[in-house]
Amino acid sequence: MVDNKMIKDAKAPSKSSGPSLCRGCQQGKMVQKPFPSNRDKRRYDTFELLHFDICGPMEKNSLGGSKYLLLIVDEASGCMKGFCLRAKSESEDCIKTYIMKVQKQFGKKVKFVRHDGAREFATNSLKDFYEDEGIEQQTTVPASHPNYRHDRPQHAASRQAGQVFLG
């Protein structure tokens, strides 16, 4: 409008400064920065600690009828594996299968699993499985900072999965 001289006595922003965002847009795009990572001082080896979380239900089911997303994240590598679920109860079989696959394919022992204490992760069957495999179960408060390593990628993955579900 300034360039077209529709507004008098106004200064146009310099074109070299790039597009500017309003304060509300800037604040809306802000996310909390993760705590500084000490990548040189890893506390866990690959696949020693796995984080679990479930997103959903999604607004629309996927073409296969799934409405939940189980996300498993490795603490050391950040490797993520997602499972589309029709019901939260399906997560138990996915977790057992994934842990056994990691241990057989990579020869790595899963020592710890961490989750937000959701019922689907604390079934008697899973507790027995963890005990048989020598895995320690750790729970965090939902959306707490100890689980932040997992919740951040989950946020991105759930957005992408949401697009697939809406597809």
C-alpha atoms as one frame of an Amber mdcrd trajectory, in Angstrom:
protein
   0.000   0.000   0.000   2.917   2.301   0.716   4.518   1.408  -2.615   1.263
   2.197  -4.436   1.099   5.542  -2.609  -2.231   4.668  -1.035  -0.877   5.709
   2.369   0.803   9.081   2.731   3.739   9.886   5.000   4.457   6.253   5.839
   7.833   4.615   5.511   7.981   1.290   3.782  10.089  -1.365   5.442  13.305
  -2.063   3.622  13.002  -4.937   1.188  16.370  -6.315   2.246  15.155  -7.011
   5.772  12.979  -9.886   4.539   9.375 -10.608   5.449   8.414  -9.497   8.904
   6.074 -11.362  11.207   3.716  -9.764  13.650   4.368 -10.328  17.342   1.481
 -12.809  17.632   2.840 -14.887  14.738   6.299 -14.901  16.286   4.974 -16.011
  19.670   2.755 -18.648  18.094   5.766 -20.274  16.431   7.869 -20.326  19.591
   8.693 -23.633  21.236  10.658 -24.326  24.370  14.277 -25.065  23.605  15.498
 -28.432  24.809  17.902 -28.583  27.678  21.516 -28.544  26.504  22.536 -32.044
  25.583  25.808 -33.568  26.584  26.239 -35.740  23.511  29.848 -36.463  24.487
  28.733 -37.835  27.851  25.942 -40.182  26.876  24.505 -41.902  29.855  22.948
 -44.742  27.885  24.108 -46.951  25.049  21.951 -47.407  21.943  18.619 -49.104
  22.751  19.325 -49.273  26.508  16.547 -46.763  27.262  13.363 -46.554  25.204
  10.657 -43.901  25.608   7.019 -44.787  24.826   4.057 -42.533  24.179   0.696
 -42.729  22.440  -0.933 -39.868  20.522  -4.584 -39.804  19.682  -7.321 -40.421
  19.064  -6.930 -38.590  15.772  -9.895 -36.672  14.414 -10.255 -39.115  11.521
  -9.213 -42.730  11.227  -6.498 -43.706   8.760  -7.389 -45.705   5.673  -6.490
 -48.822   7.656  -8.814 -47.802  10.493  -6.095 -46.642  12.907  -6.754 -43.723
  15.207  -3.732 -43.830  17.570   0.016 -43.538  17.070   2.460 -45.374  19.341
   5.867 -43.712  19.206   9.014 -45.413  20.522  12.176 -43.295  20.796  15.683
 -44.504  21.632  17.338 -42.197  24.191  20.900 -42.485  22.848  20.376 -42.245
  19.097  17.026 -40.470  18.836  15.868 -43.271  16.520  12.058 -43.275  16.305
   9.635 -46.031  15.403   5.926 -45.402  14.996   3.050 -47.877  15.040  -0.476
 -47.043  13.864  -3.031 -48.567  16.233  -6.779 -49.084  16.043  -6.986 -49.312
  19.843  -4.558 -48.415  22.624  -4.604 -52.035  23.763  -2.661 -52.984  20.607
   0.379 -51.135  21.980   1.327 -54.064  24.234   2.048 -56.443  21.344   3.897
 -53.725  19.413   6.149 -52.985  22.398   6.971 -56.649  23.023   7.659 -57.284
  19.337   9.848 -54.176  19.010  11.941 -54.987  22.089  12.491 -58.588  20.962
  13.379 -57.417  17.446  15.950 -54.909  18.764  17.528 -57.543  20.980  17.725
 -60.137  18.181  18.628 -57.927  15.201  21.104 -55.597  16.886  22.267 -57.746
  19.786  21.421 -54.880  22.151  19.829 -55.378  25.550  16.970 -53.034  26.395
  17.541 -52.179  30.056  15.029 -49.398  30.727  11.679 -48.257  29.373  10.244
 -44.865  30.246   6.682 -43.646  29.798   4.135 -41.300  31.333   2.395 -43.958
  33.422  -0.479 -44.515  31.005  -2.531 -47.664  31.669  -1.658 -49.266  28.348
   2.045 -49.277  29.332   1.497 -50.689  32.830  -0.488 -53.861  32.192   0.291
 -56.979  34.224   1.334 -58.750  31.042   3.873 -56.020  30.206   5.121 -55.948
  33.806   5.726 -59.714  33.606   7.446 -59.289  30.239   9.745 -56.564  31.615
  10.567 -58.733  34.628  11.342 -61.773  32.451  13.568 -59.669  30.179  15.284
 -57.830  33.055  13.936 -54.441  31.961  13.375 -51.679  34.508  10.178 -49.687
  33.997  10.378 -45.947  34.741   7.430 -43.581  34.813   7.390 -39.815  34.512
   4.732 -37.205  35.073   2.912 -36.584  31.767   4.521 -33.746  29.746   7.345
 -33.438  32.270  10.894 -32.462  31.398  12.416 -35.929  31.997  10.227 -37.149
  29.150  10.983 -34.079  26.990  13.452 -35.966  24.793  10.540 -38.091  23.696
   7.710 -35.547  23.717   9.394 -33.130  21.312   9.740 -35.585  18.414   6.308
 -36.941  19.282   4.865 -33.478  18.696   6.425 -33.347  15.221   5.522 -36.949
  14.416   1.924 -36.530  15.550   1.568 -33.475  13.308   2.874 -35.468  10.344
   0.776 -38.503  11.255  -2.247 -36.248  11.594  -1.729 -35.208   7.988  -1.628
 -38.870   6.956  -4.751 -39.625   8.994  -6.541 -36.659   7.411  -5.137 -37.524
   3.944
